[in-house]
Amino acid sequence: MEAFPSISTIDSYLPNGKDDLDRYAQSSTVDFHNKAIGHERRLATYLVENIPYNHEPFDYYVYCTQLMQAECISTAFRLWKREWKGRFREYCGGALVWQLNDCWPGQSWSIVDFSLRPKLAYYAMKRELADITINTKRIVEEIPADRYTRAHVKRIHKVQIFATNLSLENHQYLLRFQGWDISTGQLLFVEKTPQPETLEYNQSTEICVRELGNSETASRMVFAAYLINPEDAQSVARSVNWPKPLKYIQFPAPKNLRVDTVRGQGIGNAFEVQCDVPVKGFVLEVDDGEKRDIVLEDNCVDLVPGEAVRIGVKGLESVQEPKITYRYLKAAIDL
């Protein structure tokens, strides 16, 4: 799955930078910097089938291609890891990544562009390859009214919850499972396991299957699963699951989206992000000029109400007032 590089990298290869007349998605110069056969058709197909997007503004289109790549990467890795099921059931033992970075500035399969700026897929892959992860997958069970009908079919939407422990020790965690109405941000349910779940070392573990209801209910719901350390009640892994395809979702406009800078306090510098409604693909951008000393430890995170997501940051010591911008996936009607 291809994606555009950072908009700053694109500006660097355009002769006139931000003022170049070819600074748009289908220009001859931008096309010249993509050497994949049939790249226009393939990239367009992925986008139009999955997420709401637009070619303008150009930087938002670049964001959409990177979000699409990140979604592909994260889905593939979490399902491959799930197949590492333990002794004599190692159905998938790993994956080769193509590719890490580019040898020239252009659109490609890389997860780091030519200027060594990470694409969103870099962070998605980093999260999925953590030692302890929790993941979810939506499934639909179809129950026909009789053996002959194809019209009278009851569809029950469910979610499978599974986790992976790639460390060399067993771990025990509590499971918390929450759901929200996408359009309002209203909390629909909170479920917790009374006893810790044991994650066997060096394998995936199937935890449970939960029923979500009918198609109408499931299509309006976003949910999150957390692994909680029973000793300090802190979350060690999280996974947010949205209805697919994302292009059908009417994402609400946030009214209270906050990004707070947290300095020091014994655990390093960080940004804490929280919002009043569910947000898909929140991307934080910090500009420190030409120095590029600021490095984010995570990005392209999904937000849910009532949770402050911490994004660690390095290099913030030398910047008193960092210039912070952000973007997130919008509903098609808002483009």
Short mmCIF file of C-alpha atoms in Angstrom, two decimals:
data_model
loop_
_atom_site.label_atom_id
_atom_site.label_comp_id
_atom_site.label_asym_id
_atom_site.label_seq_id
_atom_site.Cartn_x
_atom_site.Cartn_y
_atom_site.Cartn_z
CA MET A 1 0.00 0.00 0.00
CA GLU A 2 1.52 3.27 -1.13
CA ALA A 3 1.34 6.66 0.54
CA PHE A 4 2.55 10.16 -0.14
CA PRO A 5 5.55 11.45 1.83
CA SER A 6 5.35 14.35 4.26
CA ILE A 7 4.09 17.57 2.71
CA SER A 8 7.42 19.15 3.71
CA THR A 9 9.26 16.51 1.68
CA ILE A 10 6.98 17.17 -1.29
CA ASP A 11 7.69 20.89 -1.02
CA SER A 12 11.41 20.10 -1.08
CA TYR A 13 11.23 18.39 -4.49
CA LEU A 14 8.91 20.95 -6.09
CA PRO A 15 11.07 23.62 -7.79
CA ASN A 16 9.14 26.50 -6.20
CA GLY A 17 8.18 24.76 -2.98
CA LYS A 18 4.84 25.81 -1.48
CA ASP A 19 4.31 28.29 -4.33
CA ASP A 20 4.81 25.76 -7.12
CA LEU A 21 1.98 25.53 -9.66
CA ASP A 22 2.32 21.72 -9.61
CA ARG A 23 1.57 21.50 -5.89
CA TYR A 24 -1.49 19.28 -6.27
CA ALA A 25 -2.16 15.55 -6.30
CA GLN A 26 -2.51 14.96 -10.05
CA SER A 27 0.21 17.27 -11.35
CA SER A 28 2.89 16.05 -13.76
CA THR A 29 5.67 16.73 -11.26
CA VAL A 30 3.96 14.83 -8.45
CA ASP A 31 3.15 11.96 -10.84
CA PHE A 32 6.79 11.86 -11.96
CA HIS A 33 7.76 11.12 -8.36
CA ASN A 34 5.78 7.88 -8.30
CA LYS A 35 7.31 4.98 -10.24
CA ALA A 36 4.81 2.26 -9.34
CA ILE A 37 2.92 0.83 -12.31
CA GLY A 38 -0.74 1.89 -12.23
CA HIS A 39 -0.26 3.94 -9.10
CA GLU A 40 -3.05 6.41 -9.94
CA ARG A 41 -5.68 3.70 -10.27
CA ARG A 42 -4.54 1.64 -7.29
CA LEU A 43 -4.23 4.53 -4.85
CA ALA A 44 -7.55 5.99 -5.95
CA THR A 45 -9.28 2.62 -5.54
CA TYR A 46 -8.00 2.12 -2.00
CA LEU A 47 -9.10 5.60 -0.99
CA VAL A 48 -12.54 5.68 -2.61
CA GLU A 49 -13.47 2.26 -1.21
CA ASN A 50 -12.45 3.00 2.36
CA ILE A 51 -12.20 6.57 3.61
CA PRO A 52 -13.77 9.99 2.96
CA TYR A 53 -11.19 12.14 1.18
CA ASN A 54 -10.67 15.05 -1.14
CA HIS A 55 -7.79 16.21 -3.33
CA GLU A 56 -7.86 19.68 -1.82
CA PRO A 57 -6.39 20.94 0.36
CA PHE A 58 -3.33 19.04 -0.80
CA ASP A 59 -1.92 18.44 2.68
CA TYR A 60 -5.22 16.81 3.74
CA TYR A 61 -5.06 14.51 0.71
CA VAL A 62 -1.50 13.56 1.69
CA TYR A 63 -2.81 12.81 5.19
CA CYS A 64 -5.56 10.58 3.76
CA THR A 65 -3.08 8.48 1.76
CA GLN A 66 -0.91 8.02 4.83
CA LEU A 67 -3.90 7.14 7.01
CA MET A 68 -4.99 4.54 4.45
CA GLN A 69 -1.51 3.01 4.46
CA ALA A 70 -1.47 2.98 8.27
CA GLU A 71 -4.84 1.21 8.38
CA CYS A 72 -3.60 -1.45 5.94
CA ILE A 73 -0.37 -2.00 7.86
CA SER A 74 -1.98 -2.21 11.29
CA THR A 75 -4.71 -4.60 10.10
CA ALA A 76 -2.19 -6.92 8.46
CA PHE A 77 0.22 -7.03 11.39
CA ARG A 78 -2.39 -7.57 14.08
CA LEU A 79 -3.91 -10.50 12.18
CA TRP A 80 -0.52 -12.02 11.39
CA LYS A 81 0.46 -11.81 15.06
CA ARG A 82 -2.82 -13.43 16.01
CA GLU A 83 -1.71 -16.55 14.09
CA TRP A 84 1.25 -17.01 16.44
CA LYS A 85 -0.92 -19.15 18.70
CA GLY A 86 1.64 -21.09 20.71
CA ARG A 87 3.37 -24.45 20.59
CA PHE A 88 2.56 -26.45 17.43
CA ARG A 89 0.21 -23.69 16.30
CA GLU A 90 2.72 -21.17 14.95
CA TYR A 91 0.80 -20.52 11.74
CA CYS A 92 2.56 -17.23 11.00
CA GLY A 93 6.05 -16.58 12.32
CA GLY A 94 6.68 -13.05 11.06
CA ALA A 95 6.63 -10.67 8.12
CA LEU A 96 9.15 -8.86 5.94
CA VAL A 97 8.51 -5.13 5.66
CA TRP A 98 8.80 -3.50 2.25
CA GLN A 99 9.91 -0.89 2.63
CA LEU A 100 11.59 1.10 5.37
CA ASN A 101 12.70 4.31 3.64
CA ASP A 102 13.11 5.86 0.20
CA CYS A 103 16.30 6.42 -1.80
CA TRP A 104 14.76 9.52 -3.44
CA PRO A 105 11.78 11.79 -2.69
CA GLY A 106 8.55 10.29 -3.96
CA GLN A 107 5.36 8.37 -3.28
CA SER A 108 6.06 4.75 -2.39
CA TRP A 109 5.46 1.82 -0.04
CA SER A 110 7.97 3.16 2.51
CA ILE A 111 7.04 3.88 6.12
CA VAL A 112 9.73 6.60 6.38
CA ASP A 113 10.15 9.08 3.54
CA PHE A 114 13.34 10.27 1.82
CA SER A 115 13.84 13.07 4.36
CA LEU A 116 13.54 10.51 7.19
CA ARG A 117 10.17 11.85 8.24
CA PRO A 118 8.03 8.96 9.53
CA LYS A 119 4.77 8.29 7.73
CA LEU A 120 1.73 7.39 9.79
CA ALA A 121 2.26 3.71 8.97
CA TYR A 122 5.54 3.86 10.92
CA TYR A 123 3.64 4.58 14.14
CA ALA A 124 0.95 2.02 13.33
CA MET A 125 3.57 -0.68 12.82
CA LYS A 126 5.39 0.35 15.99
CA ARG A 127 2.20 -0.04 18.04
CA GLU A 128 1.35 -3.43 16.55
CA LEU A 129 4.86 -4.77 17.18
CA ALA A 130 4.87 -3.93 20.88
CA ASP A 131 5.42 -6.87 23.21
CA ILE A 132 1.96 -6.55 24.79
CA THR A 133 -0.96 -5.69 22.52
CA ILE A 134 -4.72 -6.06 22.60
CA ASN A 135 -6.81 -6.16 19.46
CA THR A 136 -10.37 -6.57 18.28
CA LYS A 137 -12.10 -7.79 15.14
CA ARG A 138 -15.74 -7.35 14.15
CA ILE A 139 -17.58 -10.36 12.76
CA VAL A 140 -21.15 -10.95 11.59
CA GLU A 141 -23.08 -14.13 12.37
CA GLU A 142 -25.89 -14.82 9.90
CA ILE A 143 -28.87 -16.93 10.99
CA PRO A 144 -31.37 -17.72 8.17
CA ALA A 145 -35.03 -18.17 9.10
CA ASP A 146 -34.98 -21.54 7.34
CA ARG A 147 -32.66 -23.60 5.17
CA TYR A 148 -34.11 -22.23 1.92
CA THR A 149 -34.23 -18.48 2.39
CA ARG A 150 -31.61 -15.94 1.44
CA ALA A 151 -33.81 -12.96 2.26
CA HIS A 152 -34.96 -13.58 5.84
CA VAL A 153 -31.60 -13.60 7.57
CA LYS A 154 -30.91 -12.37 11.08
CA ARG A 155 -27.49 -10.75 11.40
CA ILE A 156 -25.82 -10.53 14.80
CA HIS A 157 -22.74 -8.34 15.04
CA LYS A 158 -20.01 -9.50 17.39
CA VAL A 159 -16.49 -8.54 18.31
CA GLN A 160 -13.60 -10.91 18.94
CA ILE A 161 -11.09 -9.73 21.54
CA PHE A 162 -7.58 -11.17 21.52
CA ALA A 163 -4.17 -10.19 22.85
CA THR A 164 -0.53 -10.97 22.14
CA ASN A 165 2.34 -11.37 24.57
CA LEU A 166 5.68 -11.49 22.77
CA SER A 167 7.73 -11.27 25.95
CA LEU A 168 9.30 -14.35 27.54
CA GLU A 169 7.18 -14.23 30.69
CA ASN A 170 3.51 -14.79 31.43
CA HIS A 171 1.55 -11.66 32.35
CA GLN A 172 -1.83 -11.07 33.95
CA TYR A 173 -4.04 -8.13 33.05
CA LEU A 174 -7.60 -7.02 33.61
CA LEU A 175 -9.73 -6.38 30.53
CA ARG A 176 -11.85 -3.25 30.19
CA PHE A 177 -14.23 -2.92 27.27
CA GLN A 178 -16.13 0.32 26.52
CA GLY A 179 -18.42 1.55 23.75
CA TRP A 180 -19.58 5.00 22.61
CA ASP A 181 -22.13 6.41 20.22
CA ILE A 182 -20.05 7.91 17.40
CA SER A 183 -22.31 10.86 16.66
CA THR A 184 -22.78 12.07 20.25
CA GLY A 185 -19.87 10.62 22.20
CA GLN A 186 -22.30 9.15 24.73
CA LEU A 187 -20.89 6.25 26.73
CA LEU A 188 -23.01 3.17 25.97
CA PHE A 189 -21.44 0.54 28.21
CA VAL A 190 -18.43 -0.31 30.36
CA GLU A 191 -17.45 -3.90 31.07
CA LYS A 192 -14.60 -5.18 33.21
CA THR A 193 -13.35 -8.66 33.92
CA PRO A 194 -13.51 -9.50 37.65
CA GLN A 195 -10.32 -11.57 37.47
CA PRO A 196 -7.10 -10.98 35.52
CA GLU A 197 -6.61 -12.70 32.17
CA THR A 198 -3.38 -14.67 31.82
CA LEU A 199 -1.41 -13.98 28.66
CA GLU A 200 0.92 -16.88 28.00
CA TYR A 201 4.41 -15.87 26.94
CA ASN A 202 5.43 -15.72 23.27
CA GLN A 203 2.00 -16.27 21.79
CA SER A 204 -1.42 -14.79 21.14
CA THR A 205 -4.40 -15.44 23.41
CA GLU A 206 -8.09 -15.47 22.48
CA ILE A 207 -9.87 -13.65 25.30
CA CYS A 208 -13.59 -13.50 24.50
CA VAL A 209 -16.34 -12.77 21.99
CA ARG A 210 -18.91 -10.10 22.79
CA GLU A 211 -22.22 -9.42 21.06
CA LEU A 212 -22.77 -5.88 19.73
CA GLY A 213 -26.37 -6.20 18.51
CA ASN A 214 -27.93 -5.64 15.10
CA SER A 215 -26.51 -3.79 12.10
CA GLU A 216 -28.00 -0.44 13.07
CA THR A 217 -26.55 -0.57 16.58
CA ALA A 218 -23.10 -1.77 15.51
CA SER A 219 -22.79 0.81 12.71
CA ARG A 220 -23.20 3.68 15.20
CA MET A 221 -20.77 2.33 17.78
CA VAL A 222 -17.06 2.76 18.32
CA PHE A 223 -15.52 0.69 21.08
CA ALA A 224 -12.19 0.34 22.82
CA ALA A 225 -10.51 -2.54 24.63
CA TYR A 226 -7.84 -2.02 27.27
CA LEU A 227 -5.41 -4.24 29.15
CA ILE A 228 -5.13 -2.90 32.71
CA ASN A 229 -2.26 -3.63 35.08
CA PRO A 230 -4.00 -4.91 38.25
CA GLU A 231 -1.21 -3.55 40.47
CA ASP A 232 -1.46 0.14 39.55
CA ALA A 233 -4.69 0.24 37.46
CA GLN A 234 -2.78 1.74 34.52
CA SER A 235 -3.53 0.85 30.91
CA VAL A 236 -0.68 -1.02 29.22
CA ALA A 237 -2.36 -1.56 25.85
CA ARG A 238 -5.39 -0.21 24.01
CA SER A 239 -7.25 -0.81 20.78
CA VAL A 240 -10.04 1.29 19.26
CA ASN A 241 -12.36 -0.28 16.70
CA TRP A 242 -14.56 1.59 14.20
CA PRO A 243 -17.28 0.42 11.81
CA LYS A 244 -15.97 -0.20 8.32
CA PRO A 245 -15.72 1.28 5.81
CA LEU A 246 -14.80 4.58 7.40
CA LYS A 247 -16.32 6.52 4.49
CA TYR A 248 -19.82 5.73 5.77
CA ILE A 249 -19.24 7.27 9.20
CA GLN A 250 -20.65 10.71 9.97
CA PHE A 251 -17.81 11.88 12.20
CA PRO A 252 -18.96 14.63 14.58
CA ALA A 253 -17.02 17.88 14.75
CA PRO A 254 -15.14 18.11 18.07
CA LYS A 255 -16.19 20.97 20.33
CA ASN A 256 -13.58 20.45 23.01
CA LEU A 257 -10.35 19.01 21.66
CA ARG A 258 -7.39 19.75 23.92
CA VAL A 259 -3.65 19.27 23.49
CA ASP A 260 -1.74 19.91 26.72
CA THR A 261 2.04 20.00 27.05
CA VAL A 262 3.27 17.99 30.04
CA ARG A 263 6.88 18.61 30.95
CA GLY A 264 9.04 16.41 33.17
CA GLN A 265 7.26 14.98 36.19
CA GLY A 266 9.66 12.05 36.25
CA ILE A 267 8.35 10.32 33.13
CA GLY A 268 9.62 12.60 30.40
CA ASN A 269 7.93 15.24 28.29
CA ALA A 270 4.68 14.49 26.52
CA PHE A 271 1.57 15.86 24.92
CA GLU A 272 -1.77 14.77 26.38
CA VAL A 273 -4.71 14.77 23.99
CA GLN A 274 -8.38 14.44 24.87
CA CYS A 275 -11.67 15.12 23.15
CA ASP A 276 -15.41 15.19 23.83
CA VAL A 277 -16.31 12.96 20.85
CA PRO A 278 -14.64 9.98 19.15
CA VAL A 279 -11.91 11.05 16.72
CA LYS A 280 -10.28 8.87 14.07
CA GLY A 281 -6.63 9.24 13.09
CA PHE A 282 -5.60 12.21 15.22
CA VAL A 283 -2.21 13.43 13.97
CA LEU A 284 -0.06 15.83 15.93
CA GLU A 285 2.45 18.03 14.12
CA VAL A 286 5.10 20.00 16.01
CA ASP A 287 7.18 22.56 14.11
CA ASP A 288 10.58 23.53 15.50
CA GLY A 289 11.89 25.02 12.25
CA GLU A 290 14.85 23.59 10.42
CA LYS A 291 16.31 21.91 13.51
CA ARG A 292 13.86 18.97 13.52
CA ASP A 293 15.00 18.02 17.02
CA ILE A 294 11.50 17.16 18.21
CA VAL A 295 10.66 13.46 17.88
CA LEU A 296 7.22 12.08 18.68
CA GLU A 297 7.07 8.58 20.16
CA ASP A 298 3.59 7.95 18.76
CA ASN A 299 1.10 9.55 16.38
CA CYS A 300 -2.06 8.91 14.39
CA VAL A 301 -4.01 7.82 17.45
CA ASP A 302 -7.74 7.29 17.87
CA LEU A 303 -9.43 9.32 20.59
CA VAL A 304 -12.46 8.43 22.69
CA PRO A 305 -14.27 10.58 25.29
CA GLY A 306 -13.05 10.40 28.86
CA GLU A 307 -9.51 9.28 28.04
CA ALA A 308 -6.38 11.41 27.84
CA VAL A 309 -3.95 9.85 25.36
CA ARG A 310 -0.32 10.48 26.18
CA ILE A 311 2.14 11.00 23.29
CA GLY A 312 5.74 11.01 24.45
CA VAL A 313 8.06 13.58 22.89
CA LYS A 314 11.83 14.00 22.81
CA GLY A 315 13.70 17.26 22.15
CA LEU A 316 11.08 19.49 23.74
CA GLU A 317 13.54 20.86 26.30
CA SER A 318 14.96 23.39 23.85
CA VAL A 319 11.57 24.70 22.72
CA GLN A 320 9.62 26.94 25.08
CA GLU A 321 6.50 27.48 22.97
CA PRO A 322 6.23 24.70 20.37
CA LYS A 323 4.09 25.43 17.33
CA ILE A 324 1.47 22.69 17.43
CA THR A 325 -1.00 21.84 14.69
CA TYR A 326 -3.16 18.77 14.25
CA ARG A 327 -5.55 17.09 11.88
CA TYR A 328 -7.97 14.15 11.94
CA LEU A 329 -10.32 12.29 9.62
CA LYS A 330 -13.43 14.25 8.73
CA ALA A 331 -16.83 13.13 7.51
CA ALA A 332 -17.38 13.30 3.75
CA ILE A 333 -20.02 16.00 4.19
CA ASP A 334 -17.45 18.25 5.89
CA LEU A 335 -14.86 18.07 3.08
#
